[in-house]
Amino acid sequence: MLTPEQYAVLKNEATERPFTSPLNNEHRPGQFSCAGCGQPLFSSEAKFDSGTGWPSFWTPLENGVSTREDRSLGRTRTEVHCHHCGGHLGHVFDDGPKPTGLRYCMNGVALTFAPK
Ligand SMILES: [Zn+2]
């Protein structure tokens, strides 16, 4: 069962307000998974503090996510969704840290965290 906030993000591509997710301050080792289906998406090893107010990662787990072009809001962005259930997670930008240079900007409400 999804909360209304989870449903709005995963199914309707809403964006949570920045600095609202407790996962912003989650620094323990562990794994981030899709709140919709449990698919493993990101390792804590790829998490970094982007200062944006959304949980951010420089790489996803293998086969964790898929991407597609998003032309809403009058500009082209790359939308990120769960590879397994298709739930919307956030967007990926090319201003992240090394080694990938990518910034996976995720809605914390779309993720669950399991510490190691
Ligand atoms: Zn999923």
PDB file of C-alpha atoms and ligand atoms in Angstrom:
ATOM      1  CA  MET A   1       0.000   0.000   0.000  1.00  0.00           C
ATOM      2  CA  LEU A   2       1.285   3.434  -0.978  1.00  0.00           C
ATOM      3  CA  THR A   3       0.680   6.629   0.950  1.00  0.00           C
ATOM      4  CA  PRO A   4      -0.969   9.479  -1.013  1.00  0.00           C
ATOM      5  CA  GLU A   5       2.447  11.170  -1.242  1.00  0.00           C
ATOM      6  CA  GLN A   6       4.088   8.020  -2.580  1.00  0.00           C
ATOM      7  CA  TYR A   7       1.278   7.522  -5.082  1.00  0.00           C
ATOM      8  CA  ALA A   8       1.554  11.122  -6.341  1.00  0.00           C
ATOM      9  CA  VAL A   9       5.270  10.727  -7.058  1.00  0.00           C
ATOM     10  CA  LEU A  10       5.419   7.134  -8.311  1.00  0.00           C
ATOM     11  CA  LYS A  11       2.247   7.161 -10.419  1.00  0.00           C
ATOM     12  CA  ASN A  12       1.687  10.831 -11.277  1.00  0.00           C
ATOM     13  CA  GLU A  13       5.283  12.067 -11.454  1.00  0.00           C
ATOM     14  CA  ALA A  14       4.831  14.640  -8.713  1.00  0.00           C
ATOM     15  CA  THR A  15       7.902  16.135  -7.042  1.00  0.00           C
ATOM     16  CA  GLU A  16       8.159  16.234  -3.282  1.00  0.00           C
ATOM     17  CA  ARG A  17       9.073  19.501  -1.612  1.00  0.00           C
ATOM     18  CA  PRO A  18      12.852  19.765  -1.110  1.00  0.00           C
ATOM     19  CA  PHE A  19      14.345  19.152   2.324  1.00  0.00           C
ATOM     20  CA  THR A  20      11.294  17.143   3.414  1.00  0.00           C
ATOM     21  CA  SER A  21      12.649  13.612   3.058  1.00  0.00           C
ATOM     22  CA  PRO A  22      14.288  12.007   6.092  1.00  0.00           C
ATOM     23  CA  LEU A  23      16.466  10.137   3.589  1.00  0.00           C
ATOM     24  CA  ASN A  24      18.396  13.358   2.924  1.00  0.00           C
ATOM     25  CA  ASN A  25      20.144  12.758   6.223  1.00  0.00           C
ATOM     26  CA  GLU A  26      20.436   8.993   5.896  1.00  0.00           C
ATOM     27  CA  HIS A  27      24.166   8.254   5.933  1.00  0.00           C
ATOM     28  CA  ARG A  28      24.251   4.658   7.148  1.00  0.00           C
ATOM     29  CA  PRO A  29      25.512   1.902   4.838  1.00  0.00           C
ATOM     30  CA  GLY A  30      22.644   0.117   3.153  1.00  0.00           C
ATOM     31  CA  GLN A  31      20.398  -0.096   0.166  1.00  0.00           C
ATOM     32  CA  PHE A  32      17.691   2.156  -1.264  1.00  0.00           C
ATOM     33  CA  SER A  33      14.780   0.399  -2.953  1.00  0.00           C
ATOM     34  CA  CYS A  34      11.619   1.322  -4.860  1.00  0.00           C
ATOM     35  CA  ALA A  35       8.750   2.159  -2.496  1.00  0.00           C
ATOM     36  CA  GLY A  36       6.350   0.748  -5.057  1.00  0.00           C
ATOM     37  CA  CYS A  37       7.755  -2.720  -5.643  1.00  0.00           C
ATOM     38  CA  GLY A  38      10.921  -3.211  -3.589  1.00  0.00           C
ATOM     39  CA  GLN A  39      13.323  -3.262  -6.548  1.00  0.00           C
ATOM     40  CA  PRO A  40      16.869  -2.424  -5.324  1.00  0.00           C
ATOM     41  CA  LEU A  41      17.788   0.957  -6.874  1.00  0.00           C
ATOM     42  CA  PHE A  42      20.790   2.580  -5.207  1.00  0.00           C
ATOM     43  CA  SER A  43      23.609   1.727  -2.829  1.00  0.00           C
ATOM     44  CA  SER A  44      24.472   4.069   0.012  1.00  0.00           C
ATOM     45  CA  GLU A  45      27.989   4.061  -1.459  1.00  0.00           C
ATOM     46  CA  ALA A  46      26.733   6.145  -4.397  1.00  0.00           C
ATOM     47  CA  LYS A  47      24.832   8.673  -2.253  1.00  0.00           C
ATOM     48  CA  PHE A  48      26.175  12.187  -1.912  1.00  0.00           C
ATOM     49  CA  ASP A  49      24.981  15.482  -0.485  1.00  0.00           C
ATOM     50  CA  SER A  50      23.996  17.579  -3.490  1.00  0.00           C
ATOM     51  CA  GLY A  51      22.612  20.438  -1.400  1.00  0.00           C
ATOM     52  CA  THR A  52      19.396  20.350  -3.444  1.00  0.00           C
ATOM     53  CA  GLY A  53      17.192  18.971  -0.697  1.00  0.00           C
ATOM     54  CA  TRP A  54      16.571  15.682  -2.488  1.00  0.00           C
ATOM     55  CA  PRO A  55      18.419  12.405  -1.940  1.00  0.00           C
ATOM     56  CA  SER A  56      21.085  12.267  -4.659  1.00  0.00           C
ATOM     57  CA  PHE A  57      23.205   9.483  -6.098  1.00  0.00           C
ATOM     58  CA  TRP A  58      25.957   9.401  -8.714  1.00  0.00           C
ATOM     59  CA  THR A  59      25.052   5.952 -10.048  1.00  0.00           C
ATOM     60  CA  PRO A  60      22.161   3.483  -9.756  1.00  0.00           C
ATOM     61  CA  LEU A  61      22.489  -0.226  -9.110  1.00  0.00           C
ATOM     62  CA  GLU A  62      22.711  -2.386 -12.210  1.00  0.00           C
ATOM     63  CA  ASN A  63      19.235  -2.903 -13.719  1.00  0.00           C
ATOM     64  CA  GLY A  64      17.733  -0.724 -10.994  1.00  0.00           C
ATOM     65  CA  VAL A  65      16.349   2.145 -13.036  1.00  0.00           C
ATOM     66  CA  SER A  66      15.409   3.112 -16.579  1.00  0.00           C
ATOM     67  CA  THR A  67      15.323   6.571 -18.124  1.00  0.00           C
ATOM     68  CA  ARG A  68      13.403   8.440 -20.785  1.00  0.00           C
ATOM     69  CA  GLU A  69      13.236  11.960 -22.144  1.00  0.00           C
ATOM     70  CA  ASP A  70      10.854  14.283 -20.308  1.00  0.00           C
ATOM     71  CA  ARG A  71       9.807  17.425 -22.191  1.00  0.00           C
ATOM     72  CA  SER A  72       7.413  18.780 -19.556  1.00  0.00           C
ATOM     73  CA  LEU A  73       7.962  22.240 -18.054  1.00  0.00           C
ATOM     74  CA  GLY A  74       9.230  23.518 -21.411  1.00  0.00           C
ATOM     75  CA  ARG A  75      12.669  21.961 -21.176  1.00  0.00           C
ATOM     76  CA  THR A  76      14.178  18.580 -21.794  1.00  0.00           C
ATOM     77  CA  ARG A  77      15.119  16.554 -18.788  1.00  0.00           C
ATOM     78  CA  THR A  78      15.843  12.882 -18.320  1.00  0.00           C
ATOM     79  CA  GLU A  79      13.201  11.181 -16.226  1.00  0.00           C
ATOM     80  CA  VAL A  80      14.190   8.235 -14.039  1.00  0.00           C
ATOM     81  CA  HIS A  81      11.812   5.426 -13.221  1.00  0.00           C
ATOM     82  CA  CYS A  82      11.960   2.034 -11.581  1.00  0.00           C
ATOM     83  CA  HIS A  83      13.126  -0.601 -14.046  1.00  0.00           C
ATOM     84  CA  HIS A  84      10.751  -3.152 -12.544  1.00  0.00           C
ATOM     85  CA  CYS A  85       7.406  -1.377 -11.948  1.00  0.00           C
ATOM     86  CA  GLY A  86       7.886   1.828 -13.954  1.00  0.00           C
ATOM     87  CA  GLY A  87       7.168   4.035 -10.944  1.00  0.00           C
ATOM     88  CA  HIS A  88       8.510   7.585 -11.295  1.00  0.00           C
ATOM     89  CA  LEU A  89      11.520   8.284  -9.084  1.00  0.00           C
ATOM     90  CA  GLY A  90      12.974  11.625 -10.189  1.00  0.00           C
ATOM     91  CA  HIS A  91      15.397  12.945 -12.793  1.00  0.00           C
ATOM     92  CA  VAL A  92      19.062  12.564 -13.692  1.00  0.00           C
ATOM     93  CA  PHE A  93      21.293  15.546 -14.466  1.00  0.00           C
ATOM     94  CA  ASP A  94      24.855  15.758 -15.769  1.00  0.00           C
ATOM     95  CA  ASP A  95      26.246  17.991 -13.030  1.00  0.00           C
ATOM     96  CA  GLY A  96      27.091  15.266 -10.521  1.00  0.00           C
ATOM     97  CA  PRO A  97      30.406  14.287  -8.963  1.00  0.00           C
ATOM     98  CA  LYS A  98      33.059  11.937 -10.292  1.00  0.00           C
ATOM     99  CA  PRO A  99      33.395   9.251 -11.469  1.00  0.00           C
ATOM    100  CA  THR A 100      30.134   9.394 -13.460  1.00  0.00           C
ATOM    101  CA  GLY A 101      29.411  13.124 -13.466  1.00  0.00           C
ATOM    102  CA  LEU A 102      25.769  12.217 -13.003  1.00  0.00           C
ATOM    103  CA  ARG A 103      23.323  13.385 -10.363  1.00  0.00           C
ATOM    104  CA  TYR A 104      20.343  11.125  -9.822  1.00  0.00           C
ATOM    105  CA  CYS A 105      17.952  13.512  -8.074  1.00  0.00           C
ATOM    106  CA  MET A 106      15.406  11.297  -6.354  1.00  0.00           C
ATOM    107  CA  ASN A 107      12.174  11.844  -4.505  1.00  0.00           C
ATOM    108  CA  GLY A 108      12.840  10.373  -1.076  1.00  0.00           C
ATOM    109  CA  VAL A 109       9.201   9.378  -0.747  1.00  0.00           C
ATOM    110  CA  ALA A 110       9.620   7.023  -3.713  1.00  0.00           C
ATOM    111  CA  LEU A 111      12.427   5.184  -1.907  1.00  0.00           C
ATOM    112  CA  THR A 112      12.720   2.906   1.079  1.00  0.00           C
ATOM    113  CA  PHE A 113      15.991   2.401   2.949  1.00  0.00           C
ATOM    114  CA  ALA A 114      17.273  -0.761   4.547  1.00  0.00           C
ATOM    115  CA  PRO A 115      20.459  -0.401   6.620  1.00  0.00           C
ATOM    116  CA  LYS A 116      23.048  -3.142   6.230  1.00  0.00           C
TER     117      LYS A 116
HETATM  118 ZN    ZN B   1       9.365  -0.230  -8.563  1.00  0.00          ZN
END
